[in-house]
Amino acid sequence: MGAGIGAGIVAIGAGLGIGRIGGQAMEGIARQPEAAGKIQTAMLIIAALIEVVSLFAVVVCLLIALGNYTF
């Protein structure tokens, strides 16, 4: 039960983080259109890193839920 709740919290956190990054990037591009390329590149890299961390956390939650693993 706890692993399912943990996986849900991870998904919510990743969604909020990526949404915030996207919003702030759009605000930055609106303020400085000439820096749009650099801002967009940084935004995509950070979003990918957030996705990797959240995927790792979900996998750990699933391993805990589906097996009797001792760490």
PDB file of C-alpha atoms in Angstrom:
ATOM      1  CA  MET A   1       0.000   0.000   0.000  1.00  0.00           C
ATOM      2  CA  GLY A   2       2.764   2.396   0.920  1.00  0.00           C
ATOM      3  CA  ALA A   3       4.653   1.725  -2.297  1.00  0.00           C
ATOM      4  CA  GLY A   4       1.587   2.663  -4.349  1.00  0.00           C
ATOM      5  CA  ILE A   5       1.177   5.897  -2.427  1.00  0.00           C
ATOM      6  CA  GLY A   6       4.882   6.609  -2.882  1.00  0.00           C
ATOM      7  CA  ALA A   7       4.664   6.062  -6.635  1.00  0.00           C
ATOM      8  CA  GLY A   8       1.657   8.394  -6.816  1.00  0.00           C
ATOM      9  CA  ILE A   9       3.448  11.118  -4.882  1.00  0.00           C
ATOM     10  CA  VAL A  10       6.458  10.785  -7.184  1.00  0.00           C
ATOM     11  CA  ALA A  11       4.264  11.171 -10.267  1.00  0.00           C
ATOM     12  CA  ILE A  12       2.524  14.229  -8.824  1.00  0.00           C
ATOM     13  CA  GLY A  13       5.849  15.807  -7.868  1.00  0.00           C
ATOM     14  CA  ALA A  14       7.343  15.224 -11.306  1.00  0.00           C
ATOM     15  CA  GLY A  15       4.272  16.680 -13.005  1.00  0.00           C
ATOM     16  CA  LEU A  16       4.359  19.782 -10.829  1.00  0.00           C
ATOM     17  CA  GLY A  17       8.094  20.215 -11.357  1.00  0.00           C
ATOM     18  CA  ILE A  18       7.927  19.931 -15.127  1.00  0.00           C
ATOM     19  CA  GLY A  19       4.908  22.250 -15.233  1.00  0.00           C
ATOM     20  CA  ARG A  20       6.776  24.847 -13.205  1.00  0.00           C
ATOM     21  CA  ILE A  21       9.845  24.555 -15.424  1.00  0.00           C
ATOM     22  CA  GLY A  22       7.710  25.005 -18.542  1.00  0.00           C
ATOM     23  CA  GLY A  23       5.930  28.040 -17.116  1.00  0.00           C
ATOM     24  CA  GLN A  24       9.124  29.722 -15.993  1.00  0.00           C
ATOM     25  CA  ALA A  25      10.792  29.001 -19.335  1.00  0.00           C
ATOM     26  CA  MET A  26       7.910  30.573 -21.232  1.00  0.00           C
ATOM     27  CA  GLU A  27       8.089  33.610 -18.963  1.00  0.00           C
ATOM     28  CA  GLY A  28      11.831  33.882 -19.573  1.00  0.00           C
ATOM     29  CA  ILE A  29      11.375  33.578 -23.333  1.00  0.00           C
ATOM     30  CA  ALA A  30       8.695  36.270 -23.244  1.00  0.00           C
ATOM     31  CA  ARG A  31      11.067  38.594 -21.393  1.00  0.00           C
ATOM     32  CA  GLN A  32      14.109  37.849 -23.549  1.00  0.00           C
ATOM     33  CA  PRO A  33      13.137  36.410 -26.932  1.00  0.00           C
ATOM     34  CA  GLU A  34      16.747  36.449 -28.124  1.00  0.00           C
ATOM     35  CA  ALA A  35      17.659  33.855 -25.456  1.00  0.00           C
ATOM     36  CA  ALA A  36      14.877  31.445 -26.456  1.00  0.00           C
ATOM     37  CA  GLY A  37      17.254  28.771 -27.774  1.00  0.00           C
ATOM     38  CA  LYS A  38      19.360  28.602 -24.629  1.00  0.00           C
ATOM     39  CA  ILE A  39      16.326  28.672 -22.351  1.00  0.00           C
ATOM     40  CA  GLN A  40      14.570  25.930 -24.293  1.00  0.00           C
ATOM     41  CA  THR A  41      17.673  23.717 -24.301  1.00  0.00           C
ATOM     42  CA  ALA A  42      18.129  24.094 -20.547  1.00  0.00           C
ATOM     43  CA  MET A  43      14.418  23.455 -19.977  1.00  0.00           C
ATOM     44  CA  LEU A  44      14.503  20.199 -21.946  1.00  0.00           C
ATOM     45  CA  ILE A  45      17.609  18.943 -20.156  1.00  0.00           C
ATOM     46  CA  ILE A  46      16.155  19.673 -16.727  1.00  0.00           C
ATOM     47  CA  ALA A  47      12.816  18.093 -17.656  1.00  0.00           C
ATOM     48  CA  ALA A  48      14.636  14.951 -18.814  1.00  0.00           C
ATOM     49  CA  LEU A  49      16.555  14.761 -15.536  1.00  0.00           C
ATOM     50  CA  ILE A  50      13.327  15.100 -13.553  1.00  0.00           C
ATOM     51  CA  GLU A  51      11.759  12.309 -15.603  1.00  0.00           C
ATOM     52  CA  VAL A  52      14.744  10.020 -14.972  1.00  0.00           C
ATOM     53  CA  VAL A  53      14.624  10.586 -11.223  1.00  0.00           C
ATOM     54  CA  SER A  54      10.868  10.052 -11.086  1.00  0.00           C
ATOM     55  CA  LEU A  55      11.127   6.871 -13.182  1.00  0.00           C
ATOM     56  CA  PHE A  56      13.814   5.550 -10.842  1.00  0.00           C
ATOM     57  CA  ALA A  57      11.616   6.286  -7.815  1.00  0.00           C
ATOM     58  CA  VAL A  58       8.594   4.552  -9.379  1.00  0.00           C
ATOM     59  CA  VAL A  59      10.718   1.493 -10.189  1.00  0.00           C
ATOM     60  CA  VAL A  60      11.957   1.354  -6.596  1.00  0.00           C
ATOM     61  CA  CYS A  61       8.363   1.598  -5.341  1.00  0.00           C
ATOM     62  CA  LEU A  62       7.306  -1.225  -7.660  1.00  0.00           C
ATOM     63  CA  LEU A  63      10.206  -3.399  -6.545  1.00  0.00           C
ATOM     64  CA  ILE A  64       9.201  -2.863  -2.936  1.00  0.00           C
ATOM     65  CA  ALA A  65       5.558  -3.610  -3.697  1.00  0.00           C
ATOM     66  CA  LEU A  66       6.128  -6.732  -5.809  1.00  0.00           C
ATOM     67  CA  GLY A  67       8.929  -8.459  -3.974  1.00  0.00           C
ATOM     68  CA  ASN A  68      10.306  -9.246  -0.597  1.00  0.00           C
ATOM     69  CA  TYR A  69      13.547  -7.388  -1.060  1.00  0.00           C
ATOM     70  CA  THR A  70      15.725  -6.395   1.855  1.00  0.00           C
ATOM     71  CA  PHE A  71      18.006  -3.439   1.424  1.00  0.00           C
TER      72      PHE A  71
END
